[in-house]
Amino acid sequence: GGGMAPLAAMIPPPPPAHLSMRAEIEWLAGSADNARGVALALSSSLFIGASFIIKKKGLLMSVEKGGSSASAGGFSYLRQPVWWLGMLTMIGGESANFIAYAYAPAILVTPLGAATIAASAVFARFFLGEDMHICGIAGILLCTVGTVVLVRFAPEEAPVTSVEEVWSMAMQPVFRAYVCFVLSFTLALVYGAAPKYGKTHVVVYVAICSMIGSLSVMALRGIGIAAKLTMRGSDQLRKRETLFFILWVGCCIATQMNYLNKALDTFNTTMVSSVYYVFFTVCTVTASMIMYKDWENQTPGSIFWQVVALLVNVAGVHILSGTRDSAPGCRAGLRALLSRRKSEEKPEYTHLCACDDDAEQQQQQQQ
């Protein structure tokens, strides 16, 4: 009896009766601002999930027409209208994501990217012909449960009245140390690991995207706060801190897009998006805890359920990606999840490398 009391205290009461749909969503998210952030983040996930598929289609079309692949340093995909359609779709999704950070903390918005993984897995099944294992359905359900729990126990955003406050958070010694670590480690990956292991280990390209992405999210949240304060009558967009954040985001996104293209051109779409989700979420939540102190005023119960929700989402994403190339059936999927051996069943990057070889042979014959 007594041992169950602490756990029971962590379980929230049911919602009040006779609430409207909007009021129920606000009750679930904890506030009207969090509810707006959740709606924008989920919309963003659908757009970004679709953009993975459209851009991958453009990359494949570029290689089939004899262009150099992105993994080989080529940029022939820029001549493909389909790739640009995917880019516009991603920009739409990222725009919704950007606005979401203005209303809700990163620890709520970023993990909701699990919806991107589920969406991209479904879209890849229908538009790229990639298989989705039956265990993938369990993964999608876990992502859904994790999302609901995370939204219910999301922290409130700390009130910020000026972009100078955001700048002072960015200048904290601990966060500056985090930035230095990220930049140093990224340079080591770009010039040390990527040339040797980039085409065989998906973690290399994804780690670069994720760590740089965590810095871009911190700046994006600052820009979002500045925009929100400006709309409320306090002009923050023309301040030099806001301009620096915009420049910083531009540099980060350019780096992210370059290495994300390399990853998508080399590895399976579901694998890239799922590994990217885990790394990006961990990096962004860590950066947000350091800079914005999201957990500073939270109760132990709320933090506990936020961590549980994050782990459930990670488990769902792992099931989606881990069973991608396994044999049909739940038993085979379970063996694939528990096995540490790399799947040898026709990984997609082998097909892409074959496409590269064919393109090179065609170019040599034309010459």
PDB file of C-alpha atoms in Angstrom, residues 101 110 175-194 202-220 248-249 251-257 259-260 275-288 290-291:
ATOM      1  CA  TYR A 101       9.261  26.541 -30.513  1.00  0.00           C
ATOM      2  CA  THR A 110      11.505  17.977 -30.305  1.00  0.00           C
ATOM      3  CA  PHE A 175      26.283  26.339 -22.524  1.00  0.00           C
ATOM      4  CA  ARG A 176      29.359  27.897 -24.121  1.00  0.00           C
ATOM      5  CA  ALA A 177      31.272  24.770 -23.122  1.00  0.00           C
ATOM      6  CA  TYR A 178      28.563  22.667 -24.793  1.00  0.00           C
ATOM      7  CA  VAL A 179      28.869  24.736 -27.992  1.00  0.00           C
ATOM      8  CA  CYS A 180      32.657  24.313 -28.016  1.00  0.00           C
ATOM      9  CA  PHE A 181      32.298  20.559 -27.539  1.00  0.00           C
ATOM     10  CA  VAL A 182      29.749  20.267 -30.372  1.00  0.00           C
ATOM     11  CA  LEU A 183      31.865  22.287 -32.820  1.00  0.00           C
ATOM     12  CA  SER A 184      35.068  20.395 -31.942  1.00  0.00           C
ATOM     13  CA  PHE A 185      33.454  16.968 -32.206  1.00  0.00           C
ATOM     14  CA  THR A 186      31.688  17.899 -35.447  1.00  0.00           C
ATOM     15  CA  LEU A 187      34.967  19.016 -37.046  1.00  0.00           C
ATOM     16  CA  ALA A 188      36.556  15.739 -35.972  1.00  0.00           C
ATOM     17  CA  LEU A 189      33.714  13.813 -37.623  1.00  0.00           C
ATOM     18  CA  VAL A 190      33.753  15.895 -40.818  1.00  0.00           C
ATOM     19  CA  TYR A 191      37.501  15.665 -41.426  1.00  0.00           C
ATOM     20  CA  GLY A 192      38.322  12.410 -39.628  1.00  0.00           C
ATOM     21  CA  ALA A 193      35.439   9.925 -39.552  1.00  0.00           C
ATOM     22  CA  ALA A 194      33.258  10.956 -42.517  1.00  0.00           C
ATOM     23  CA  VAL A 202      24.876   5.851 -40.759  1.00  0.00           C
ATOM     24  CA  VAL A 203      25.796   7.253 -37.334  1.00  0.00           C
ATOM     25  CA  VAL A 204      28.556   9.458 -38.783  1.00  0.00           C
ATOM     26  CA  TYR A 205      26.455  11.681 -41.044  1.00  0.00           C
ATOM     27  CA  VAL A 206      23.512  11.650 -38.628  1.00  0.00           C
ATOM     28  CA  ALA A 207      25.664  12.665 -35.643  1.00  0.00           C
ATOM     29  CA  ILE A 208      26.891  15.711 -37.567  1.00  0.00           C
ATOM     30  CA  CYS A 209      23.299  16.711 -38.439  1.00  0.00           C
ATOM     31  CA  SER A 210      22.062  16.105 -34.892  1.00  0.00           C
ATOM     32  CA  MET A 211      24.716  18.020 -32.974  1.00  0.00           C
ATOM     33  CA  ILE A 212      24.650  21.021 -35.295  1.00  0.00           C
ATOM     34  CA  GLY A 213      20.853  20.754 -35.293  1.00  0.00           C
ATOM     35  CA  SER A 214      20.726  21.075 -31.510  1.00  0.00           C
ATOM     36  CA  LEU A 215      22.482  24.439 -31.796  1.00  0.00           C
ATOM     37  CA  SER A 216      20.136  25.596 -34.563  1.00  0.00           C
ATOM     38  CA  VAL A 217      17.094  24.730 -32.412  1.00  0.00           C
ATOM     39  CA  MET A 218      18.388  26.832 -29.521  1.00  0.00           C
ATOM     40  CA  ALA A 219      18.785  29.807 -31.871  1.00  0.00           C
ATOM     41  CA  LEU A 220      15.443  29.091 -33.572  1.00  0.00           C
ATOM     42  CA  TRP A 248      23.657  31.232 -36.866  1.00  0.00           C
ATOM     43  CA  VAL A 249      20.558  29.278 -37.907  1.00  0.00           C
ATOM     44  CA  CYS A 251      24.888  28.366 -41.178  1.00  0.00           C
ATOM     45  CA  CYS A 252      23.610  25.419 -39.118  1.00  0.00           C
ATOM     46  CA  ILE A 253      20.830  24.524 -41.557  1.00  0.00           C
ATOM     47  CA  ALA A 254      23.225  24.621 -44.537  1.00  0.00           C
ATOM     48  CA  THR A 255      25.485  22.122 -42.749  1.00  0.00           C
ATOM     49  CA  GLN A 256      22.550  19.934 -41.714  1.00  0.00           C
ATOM     50  CA  MET A 257      21.134  19.786 -45.251  1.00  0.00           C
ATOM     51  CA  TYR A 259      25.057  15.857 -44.464  1.00  0.00           C
ATOM     52  CA  LEU A 260      21.403  14.839 -44.360  1.00  0.00           C
ATOM     53  CA  VAL A 275      18.513   7.197 -36.123  1.00  0.00           C
ATOM     54  CA  TYR A 276      18.334  10.942 -36.765  1.00  0.00           C
ATOM     55  CA  TYR A 277      15.328  11.196 -34.445  1.00  0.00           C
ATOM     56  CA  VAL A 278      17.132   9.521 -31.536  1.00  0.00           C
ATOM     57  CA  PHE A 279      20.359  11.492 -31.899  1.00  0.00           C
ATOM     58  CA  PHE A 280      18.659  14.810 -32.636  1.00  0.00           C
ATOM     59  CA  THR A 281      16.218  14.454 -29.735  1.00  0.00           C
ATOM     60  CA  VAL A 282      18.931  13.579 -27.212  1.00  0.00           C
ATOM     61  CA  CYS A 283      21.192  16.416 -28.396  1.00  0.00           C
ATOM     62  CA  THR A 284      18.395  18.997 -28.466  1.00  0.00           C
ATOM     63  CA  VAL A 285      16.902  18.055 -25.088  1.00  0.00           C
ATOM     64  CA  THR A 286      20.403  18.180 -23.574  1.00  0.00           C
ATOM     65  CA  ALA A 287      21.102  21.608 -25.094  1.00  0.00           C
ATOM     66  CA  SER A 288      17.709  22.922 -23.990  1.00  0.00           C
ATOM     67  CA  ILE A 290      21.542  23.473 -20.302  1.00  0.00           C
ATOM     68  CA  MET A 291      20.513  26.752 -21.959  1.00  0.00           C
TER      69      MET A 291
END
